XYZ file of C-alpha atoms in Angstrom:
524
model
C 16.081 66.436 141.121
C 18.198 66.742 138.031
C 19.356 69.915 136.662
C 17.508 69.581 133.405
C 14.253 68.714 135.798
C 15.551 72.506 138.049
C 15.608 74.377 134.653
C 14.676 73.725 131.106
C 12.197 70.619 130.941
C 9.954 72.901 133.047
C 10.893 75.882 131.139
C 12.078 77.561 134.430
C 8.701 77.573 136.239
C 10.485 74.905 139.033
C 13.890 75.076 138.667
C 14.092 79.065 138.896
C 10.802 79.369 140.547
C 12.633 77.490 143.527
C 15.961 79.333 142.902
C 13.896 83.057 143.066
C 10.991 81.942 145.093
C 11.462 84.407 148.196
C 9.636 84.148 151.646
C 7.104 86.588 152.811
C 9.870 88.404 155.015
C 11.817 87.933 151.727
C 14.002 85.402 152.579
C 14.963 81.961 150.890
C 13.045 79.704 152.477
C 15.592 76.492 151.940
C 18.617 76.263 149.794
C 18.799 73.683 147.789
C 21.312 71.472 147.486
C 23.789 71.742 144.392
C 22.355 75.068 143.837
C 24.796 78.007 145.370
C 23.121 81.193 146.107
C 25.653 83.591 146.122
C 24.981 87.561 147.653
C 26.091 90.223 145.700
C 26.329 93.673 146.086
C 24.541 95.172 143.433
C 22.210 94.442 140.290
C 24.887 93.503 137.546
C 24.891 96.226 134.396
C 25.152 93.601 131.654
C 26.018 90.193 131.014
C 28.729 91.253 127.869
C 32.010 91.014 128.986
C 33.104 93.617 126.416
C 30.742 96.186 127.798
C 31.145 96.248 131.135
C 33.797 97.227 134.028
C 32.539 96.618 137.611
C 34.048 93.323 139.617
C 30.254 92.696 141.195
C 29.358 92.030 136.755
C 32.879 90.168 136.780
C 31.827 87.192 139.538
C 29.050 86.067 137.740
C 30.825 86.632 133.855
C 34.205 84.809 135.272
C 31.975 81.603 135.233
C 29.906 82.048 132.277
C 32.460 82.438 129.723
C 36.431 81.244 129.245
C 39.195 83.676 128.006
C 42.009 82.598 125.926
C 44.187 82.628 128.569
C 42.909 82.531 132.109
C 44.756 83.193 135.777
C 45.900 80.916 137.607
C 44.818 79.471 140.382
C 45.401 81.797 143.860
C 48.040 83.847 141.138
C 47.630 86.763 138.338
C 49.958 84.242 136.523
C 48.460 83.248 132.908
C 47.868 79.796 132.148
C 46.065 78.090 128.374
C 42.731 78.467 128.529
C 40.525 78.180 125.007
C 44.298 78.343 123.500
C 46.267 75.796 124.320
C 50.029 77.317 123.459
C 51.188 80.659 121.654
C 54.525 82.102 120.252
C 55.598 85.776 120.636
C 57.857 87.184 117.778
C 61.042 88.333 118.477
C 60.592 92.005 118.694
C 57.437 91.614 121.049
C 54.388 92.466 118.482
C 53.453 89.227 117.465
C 51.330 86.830 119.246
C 50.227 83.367 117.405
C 47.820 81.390 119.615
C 46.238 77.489 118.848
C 43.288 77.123 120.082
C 41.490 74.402 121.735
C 39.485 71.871 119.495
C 36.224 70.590 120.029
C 34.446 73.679 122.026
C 31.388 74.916 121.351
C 29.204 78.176 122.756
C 26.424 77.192 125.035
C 24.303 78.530 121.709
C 26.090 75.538 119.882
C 27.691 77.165 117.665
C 31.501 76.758 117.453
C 34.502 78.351 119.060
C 37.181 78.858 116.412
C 39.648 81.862 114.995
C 36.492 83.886 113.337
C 34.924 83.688 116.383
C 38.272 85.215 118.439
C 38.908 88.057 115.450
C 34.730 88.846 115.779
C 35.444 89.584 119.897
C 38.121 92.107 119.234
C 37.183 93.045 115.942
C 33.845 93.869 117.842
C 35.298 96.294 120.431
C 37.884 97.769 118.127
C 36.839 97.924 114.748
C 34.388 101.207 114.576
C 33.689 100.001 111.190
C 32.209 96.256 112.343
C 28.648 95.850 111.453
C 28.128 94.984 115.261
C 30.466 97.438 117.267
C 27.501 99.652 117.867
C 26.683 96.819 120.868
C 29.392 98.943 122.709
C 30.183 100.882 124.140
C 33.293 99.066 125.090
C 34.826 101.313 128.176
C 37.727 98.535 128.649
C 38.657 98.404 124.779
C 41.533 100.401 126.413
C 42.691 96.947 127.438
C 43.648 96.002 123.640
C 44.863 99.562 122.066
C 47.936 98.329 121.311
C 46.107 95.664 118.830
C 46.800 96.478 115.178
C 44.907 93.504 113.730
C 44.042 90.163 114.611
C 44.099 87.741 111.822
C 42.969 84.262 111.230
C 45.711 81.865 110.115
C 43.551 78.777 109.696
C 40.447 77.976 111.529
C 42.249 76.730 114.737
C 45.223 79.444 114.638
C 44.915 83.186 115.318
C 47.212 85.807 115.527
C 47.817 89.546 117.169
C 49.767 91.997 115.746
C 51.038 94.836 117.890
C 51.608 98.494 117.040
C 54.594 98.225 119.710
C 55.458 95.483 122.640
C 53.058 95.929 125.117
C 53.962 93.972 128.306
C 50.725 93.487 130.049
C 48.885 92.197 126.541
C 48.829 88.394 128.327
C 47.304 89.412 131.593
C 44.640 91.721 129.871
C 43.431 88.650 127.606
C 42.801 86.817 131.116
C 40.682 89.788 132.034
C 37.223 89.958 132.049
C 37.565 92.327 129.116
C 39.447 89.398 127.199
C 36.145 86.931 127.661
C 34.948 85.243 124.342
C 31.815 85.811 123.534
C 29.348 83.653 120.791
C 29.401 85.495 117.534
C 26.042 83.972 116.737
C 24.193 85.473 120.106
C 25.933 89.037 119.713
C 24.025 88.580 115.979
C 20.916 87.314 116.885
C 20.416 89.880 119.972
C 22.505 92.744 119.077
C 22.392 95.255 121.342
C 20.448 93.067 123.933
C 23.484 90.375 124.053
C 23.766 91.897 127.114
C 20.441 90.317 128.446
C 20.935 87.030 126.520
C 24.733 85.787 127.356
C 26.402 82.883 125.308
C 29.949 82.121 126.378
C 31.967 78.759 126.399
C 32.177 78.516 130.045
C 31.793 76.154 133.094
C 27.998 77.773 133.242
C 25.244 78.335 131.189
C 22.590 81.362 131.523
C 19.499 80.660 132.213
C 17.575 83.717 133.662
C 18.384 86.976 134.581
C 15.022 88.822 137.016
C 16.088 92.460 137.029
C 16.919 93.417 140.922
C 16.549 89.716 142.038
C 18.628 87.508 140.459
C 20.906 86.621 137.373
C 20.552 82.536 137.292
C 23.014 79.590 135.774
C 23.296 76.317 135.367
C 25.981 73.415 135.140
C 27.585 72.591 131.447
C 28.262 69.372 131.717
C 30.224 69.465 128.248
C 32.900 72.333 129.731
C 36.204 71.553 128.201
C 38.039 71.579 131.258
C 34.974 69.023 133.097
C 31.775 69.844 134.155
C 31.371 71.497 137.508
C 30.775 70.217 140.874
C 27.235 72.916 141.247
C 24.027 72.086 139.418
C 23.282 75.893 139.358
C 24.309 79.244 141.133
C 21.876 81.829 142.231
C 23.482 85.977 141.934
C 21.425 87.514 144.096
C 22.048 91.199 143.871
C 21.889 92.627 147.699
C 22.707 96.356 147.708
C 22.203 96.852 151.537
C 25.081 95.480 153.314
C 23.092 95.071 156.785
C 20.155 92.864 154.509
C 22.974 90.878 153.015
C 24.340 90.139 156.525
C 20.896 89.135 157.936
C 20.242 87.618 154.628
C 23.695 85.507 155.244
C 22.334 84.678 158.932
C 19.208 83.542 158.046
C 20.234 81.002 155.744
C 18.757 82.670 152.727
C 22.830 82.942 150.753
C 25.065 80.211 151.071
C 28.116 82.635 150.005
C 28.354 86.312 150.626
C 30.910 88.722 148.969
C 32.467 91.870 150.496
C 30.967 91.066 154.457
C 31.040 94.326 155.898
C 33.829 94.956 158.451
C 31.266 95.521 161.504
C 29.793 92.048 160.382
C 32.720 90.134 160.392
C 32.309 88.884 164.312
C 28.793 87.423 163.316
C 30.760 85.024 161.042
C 33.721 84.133 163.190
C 32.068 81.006 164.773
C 30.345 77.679 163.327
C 28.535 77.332 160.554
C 30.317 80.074 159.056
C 33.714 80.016 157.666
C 35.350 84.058 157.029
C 37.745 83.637 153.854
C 40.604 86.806 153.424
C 42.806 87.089 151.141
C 44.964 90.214 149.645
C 44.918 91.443 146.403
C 45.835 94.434 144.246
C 42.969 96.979 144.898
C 43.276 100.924 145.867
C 40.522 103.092 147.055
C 40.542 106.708 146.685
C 38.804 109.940 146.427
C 38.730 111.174 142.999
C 39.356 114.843 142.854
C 38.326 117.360 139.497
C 41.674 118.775 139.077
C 40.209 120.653 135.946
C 37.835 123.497 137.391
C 37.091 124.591 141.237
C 39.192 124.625 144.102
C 40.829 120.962 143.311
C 42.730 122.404 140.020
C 45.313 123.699 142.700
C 47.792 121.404 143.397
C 47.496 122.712 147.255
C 44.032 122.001 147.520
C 44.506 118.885 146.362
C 47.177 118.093 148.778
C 45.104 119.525 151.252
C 42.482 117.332 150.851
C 45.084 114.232 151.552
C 46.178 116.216 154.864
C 42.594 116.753 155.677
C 41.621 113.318 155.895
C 41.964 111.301 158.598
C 42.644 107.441 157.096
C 43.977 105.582 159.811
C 41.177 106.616 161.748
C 38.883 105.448 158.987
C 40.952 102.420 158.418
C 41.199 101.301 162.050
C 37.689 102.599 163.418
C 35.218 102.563 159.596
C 36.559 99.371 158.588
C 37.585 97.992 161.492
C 41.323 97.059 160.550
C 40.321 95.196 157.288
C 42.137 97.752 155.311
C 46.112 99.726 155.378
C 45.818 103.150 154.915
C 46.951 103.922 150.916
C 49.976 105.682 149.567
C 50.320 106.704 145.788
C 47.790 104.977 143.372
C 49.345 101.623 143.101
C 48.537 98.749 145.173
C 51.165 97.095 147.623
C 49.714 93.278 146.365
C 51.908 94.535 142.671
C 55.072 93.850 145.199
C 57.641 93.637 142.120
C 56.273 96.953 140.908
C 55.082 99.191 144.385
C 57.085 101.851 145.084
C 58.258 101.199 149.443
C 59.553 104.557 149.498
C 56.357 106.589 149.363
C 54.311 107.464 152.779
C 50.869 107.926 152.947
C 49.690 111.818 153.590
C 49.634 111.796 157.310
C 46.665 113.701 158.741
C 47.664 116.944 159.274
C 44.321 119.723 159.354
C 46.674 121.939 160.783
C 49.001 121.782 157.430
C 45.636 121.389 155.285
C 44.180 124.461 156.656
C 47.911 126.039 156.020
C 47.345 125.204 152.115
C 43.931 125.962 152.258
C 44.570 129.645 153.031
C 47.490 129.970 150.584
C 45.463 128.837 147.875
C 42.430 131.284 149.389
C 39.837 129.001 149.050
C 38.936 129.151 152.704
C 34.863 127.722 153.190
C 34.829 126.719 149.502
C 31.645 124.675 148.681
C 32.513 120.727 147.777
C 29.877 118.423 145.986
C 30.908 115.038 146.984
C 29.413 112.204 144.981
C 29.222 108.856 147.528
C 27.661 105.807 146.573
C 25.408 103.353 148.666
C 27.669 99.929 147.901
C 29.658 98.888 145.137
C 32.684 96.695 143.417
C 35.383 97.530 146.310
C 33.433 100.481 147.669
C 33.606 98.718 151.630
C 32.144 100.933 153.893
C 30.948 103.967 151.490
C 27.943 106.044 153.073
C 30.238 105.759 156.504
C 33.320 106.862 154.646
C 31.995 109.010 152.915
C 30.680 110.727 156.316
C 33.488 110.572 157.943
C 35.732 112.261 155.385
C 32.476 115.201 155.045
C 33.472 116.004 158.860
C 37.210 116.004 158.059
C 37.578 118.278 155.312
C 34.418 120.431 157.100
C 36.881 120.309 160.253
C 39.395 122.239 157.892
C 36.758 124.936 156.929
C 35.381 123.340 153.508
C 31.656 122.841 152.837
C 30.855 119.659 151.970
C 27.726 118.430 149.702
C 27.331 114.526 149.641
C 25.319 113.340 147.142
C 24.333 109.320 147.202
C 23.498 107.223 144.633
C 22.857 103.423 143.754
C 26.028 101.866 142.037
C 25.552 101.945 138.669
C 23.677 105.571 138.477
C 26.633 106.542 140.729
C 28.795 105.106 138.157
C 26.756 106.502 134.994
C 27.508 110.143 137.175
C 31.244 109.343 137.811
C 32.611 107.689 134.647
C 31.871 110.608 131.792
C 33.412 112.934 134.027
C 32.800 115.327 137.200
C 33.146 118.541 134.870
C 30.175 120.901 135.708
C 29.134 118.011 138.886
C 31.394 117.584 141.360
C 34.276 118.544 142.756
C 35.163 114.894 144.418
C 33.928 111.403 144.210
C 34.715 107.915 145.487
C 35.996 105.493 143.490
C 37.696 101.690 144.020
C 39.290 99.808 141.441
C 40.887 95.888 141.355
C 43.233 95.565 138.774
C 45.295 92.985 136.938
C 48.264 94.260 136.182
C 49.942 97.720 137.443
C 49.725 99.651 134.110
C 45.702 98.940 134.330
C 44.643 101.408 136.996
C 47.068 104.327 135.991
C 46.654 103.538 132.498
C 42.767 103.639 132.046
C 42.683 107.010 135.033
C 45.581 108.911 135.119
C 46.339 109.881 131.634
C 45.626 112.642 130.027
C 44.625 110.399 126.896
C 41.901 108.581 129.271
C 40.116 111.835 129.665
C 36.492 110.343 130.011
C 35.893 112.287 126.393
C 38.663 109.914 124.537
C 37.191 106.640 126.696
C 38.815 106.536 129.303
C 38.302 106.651 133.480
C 39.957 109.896 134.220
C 36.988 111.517 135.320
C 39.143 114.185 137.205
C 40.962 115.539 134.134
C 44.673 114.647 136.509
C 47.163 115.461 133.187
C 51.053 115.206 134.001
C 52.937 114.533 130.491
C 56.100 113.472 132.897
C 53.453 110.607 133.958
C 52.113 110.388 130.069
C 55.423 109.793 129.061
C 56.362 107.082 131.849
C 53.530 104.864 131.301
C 53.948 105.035 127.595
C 57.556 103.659 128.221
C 56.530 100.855 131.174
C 53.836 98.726 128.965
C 56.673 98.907 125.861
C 59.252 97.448 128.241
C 60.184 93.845 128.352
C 62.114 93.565 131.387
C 60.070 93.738 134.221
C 63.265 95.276 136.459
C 63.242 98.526 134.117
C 58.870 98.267 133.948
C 59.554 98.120 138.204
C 61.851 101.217 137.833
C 59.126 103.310 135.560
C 56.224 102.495 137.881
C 58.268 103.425 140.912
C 59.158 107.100 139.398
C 55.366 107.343 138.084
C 53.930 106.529 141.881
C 56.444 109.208 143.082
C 54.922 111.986 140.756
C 51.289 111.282 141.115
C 51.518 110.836 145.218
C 52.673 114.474 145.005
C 50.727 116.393 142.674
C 47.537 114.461 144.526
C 45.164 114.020 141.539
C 43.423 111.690 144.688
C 43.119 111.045 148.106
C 45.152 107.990 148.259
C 42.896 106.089 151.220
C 43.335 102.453 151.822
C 44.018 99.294 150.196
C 41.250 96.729 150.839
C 42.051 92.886 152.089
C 39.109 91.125 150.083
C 37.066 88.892 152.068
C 34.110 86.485 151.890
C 32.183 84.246 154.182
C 30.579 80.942 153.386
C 27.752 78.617 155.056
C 29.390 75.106 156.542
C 26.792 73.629 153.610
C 29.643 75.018 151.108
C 33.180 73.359 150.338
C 36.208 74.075 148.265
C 35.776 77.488 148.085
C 38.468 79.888 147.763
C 39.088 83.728 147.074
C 41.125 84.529 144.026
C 43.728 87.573 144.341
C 42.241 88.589 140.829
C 38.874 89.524 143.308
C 36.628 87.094 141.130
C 34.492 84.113 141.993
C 35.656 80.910 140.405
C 33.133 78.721 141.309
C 33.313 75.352 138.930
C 35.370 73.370 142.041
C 32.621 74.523 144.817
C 30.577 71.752 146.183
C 27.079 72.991 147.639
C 26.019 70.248 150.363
């Protein structure tokens, strides 16, 4: 059957009524071949690049649209993309990139230099007739950008309030994604719903809480891919996904839960690990209740048993986390810093200083997510470890993105602690976007715990302005050392991503960036 035969000429009522077309026990009945169906972990949020931040809506945007630069492959090394070479000025502010001839959106219309200056002009301009299809939470990404002008209609260029080291690796970032001027006009706000991009795969259908759909383009500047289709199948419950995965019903499954892993180790399955640069941690409101003490807060990190959580929760998948920057940014980690060791003795020592003995904790935990691993068990786990040291703890669960919604304006007048994972690009991203007092969640940012150091302000500021990565290292380093001891967190463990295909699926591989590249899979 042809692709065109799976999807338009029948206007979707074959091609996606196979793709979507569960069982009675709600199960695929057979896979096709050259059609992927790919498990995710949750219902995606939106289909805009620009307006969205989880990695579960990043695998299935990664393939949809092209960046101006992209990663390379198995590296967070940049590579062309839709521009084909750039200059930087001098003094670091000036970025001139060409850009690739001959591409058009999957809408038809074409890619050019008004269509790059519309992207960012979109997210940054409060004044552009079509910002209101924010919000943006990620324009962060591009605040250094003064202006982006259009030289001719193949050249365009970034100017720079101040060098900003990372500006590369965020324009291979989801974030960075080009999107078709013409859809964002013709939808608006619900662009979101109706995705145009340049990439190796065109939408087709999105079915709210069953699957997100999209097919082969055949015309992809950098060849057409090896899949007719792929099939996002959003699969919150990590024990469905599994017997999902078993049954033959998903071909690929993302984020196999650590107590799964054994079903998978054996034909027809291949298990596919890789490490990347991704930190979870408990989020702790440093601005009212008992975490705006510094002892508390260190308390908490005492409290908490991770290599227990590590070793028996995730089953070894995972090293227990020190300071908020992942190992996988080698060049920029700081090997100096130890994780809190557990220590309830020491935490109930703080506790009492700080006279918050039996204070009452709301703890917001979420049923799956981008990262999350294991979070209802976690989330347990660390409930009995800070009740152990006379805290009493209220967990509170909710679906990803309503636990997100909760989370991301801030836990002022909520919570006093809540889990959160992030996968990042570049080491200024994480700390950046959620540690500085500027990224209060009422300025746009992620630092929904209100954590303000200007000592930390001050030595990010200074590390995305430097050039020379040996003196960026150096600012990092000092920056770790500050936050792992004022404990705006509880610095738990740093994830080794992992995946787990069918034997019908070939040339797959995990990406340290934590996204699904899937133009070289072949789907037997």
């Amino acid at each position: 059957m042809s692709l065109l035969t799976f999807t338009r000429r029948t206007a979707l009522a074959t091609g996606a009524a196979m793709a979507l077309a569960l069982s009675a026990t709600g199960s695929f009945a057979q896979t096709p071949p050259g059609v992927l169906i790919v498990g995710q972990i949750a219902e995606p949020k939106a289909l805009d690049p620009a307006a969205v931040t989880a990695v579960n809506d990043f695998r299935i945007l990664m393939n949809v649209y092209d960046g101006l630069v992209r990663y390379k492959d198995g590296t967070l090394e940049t590579e062309p993309a839709l521009a084909t070479d750039w200059t930087i000025s001098e003094d670091g502010t000036v970025y001139t990139f060409q850009l690739r001839e001959g591409v058009t959106f999957h809408d038809g219309s074409a890619f050019d230099a008004e269509a790059v200056k519309f992207n960012f002009d979109r997210m940054l301009d409060e004044s552009h007739p079509y910002h209101d299809t924010g919000p943006f939470p990620l324009a962060f990404f591009f605040s250094a950008v003064e202006s982006v002008d259009v030289i001719d209609p193949m050249t365009v260029q970034f100017t720079l309030n101040a060098p900003y080291a990372p500006f590369l690796s965020n324009l291979a970032y989801p974030t960075g994604l080009i999107v078709s001027p013409a859809a964002v006009m013709a939808h608006g706000a619900e662009f979101g719903r109706n995705p145009s991009g340049t990439g190796a795969f065109k939408f087709i259908e999105w079915r709210s809480n069953e699957a997100v759909v999209v097919e082969a383009n055949p015309d992809h500047w950098d060849g057409a891919p090896e899949l007719q289709a792929v099939v996002f199948r959003p699969i919150t419950d990590a024990n469905t996904r599994t017997a999902e995965m078993l049954a033959g019903g998903i071909d690929l499954m993302v984020e196999v839960p650590p107590v799964a892993l054994s079903q998978f180790q054996t034909d027809p399955y291949t298990v596919h690990e890789q490490a990347g640069p991704h930190v979870w941690f408990l989020i702790l409101n440093a601005k009212e209740g008992p975490f705006a003490d510094i002892r508390v807060r260190q308390a908490a990190n005492y409290a908490i048993n991770k290599e227990a959580i590590v070793n028996d929760v995730l089953e070894g998948t995972a090293e227990v986390a020190a300071g908020p920057t992942p190992p996988a940014f080698a060049w920029a980690y700081n090997p100096e810093l130890e994780p809190y060791p557990y220590d309830p003795e020491r935490a109930k020592a703080l506790i009492a200083e700080a006279g918050v003995e039996g204070a009452e904790l709301t703890f917001y935990v979420t049923e799956g997510g981008s990262g999350m691993l294991d979070p209802v068990a976690m989330g347990t786990a660390m409930q009995a470890d800070l009740e152990a040291v006379g805290f009493d703890v209220k967990i509170e669960t909710y679906e990803w993105n309503t636990f997100l919604g909760n989370v991301n304006p801030g836990l002022e007048g909520k919570a006093d602690m809540a889990q959160m994972a992030w996968m990042t690009n570049d080491p200024d991203t994480l700390p950046f976007l959620a540690l500085r007092t500027a990224a209060f969640p009422d300025q746009g940012g992620f630092n929904s715990g209100y954590y303000s150091n200007p000592k930390v302000d001050e030595l990010l500021e200074a590390a995305r302005a430097a050039t020379d990565q040996a003196e960026r290292a150096r600012l990092y380093q000092e920056m770790q050392t500050i936050v792992q001891q004022d404990a705006p967190w509880v610095f738990v463990a740093n994830w080794k991503q992992n995946a787990v295909t069918s034997d019908r699926v070939e040339d797959f591989a995990l990406q340290p960036s934590f996204f699904l590249l899937l133009d070289d899979v072949v789907k037997n």
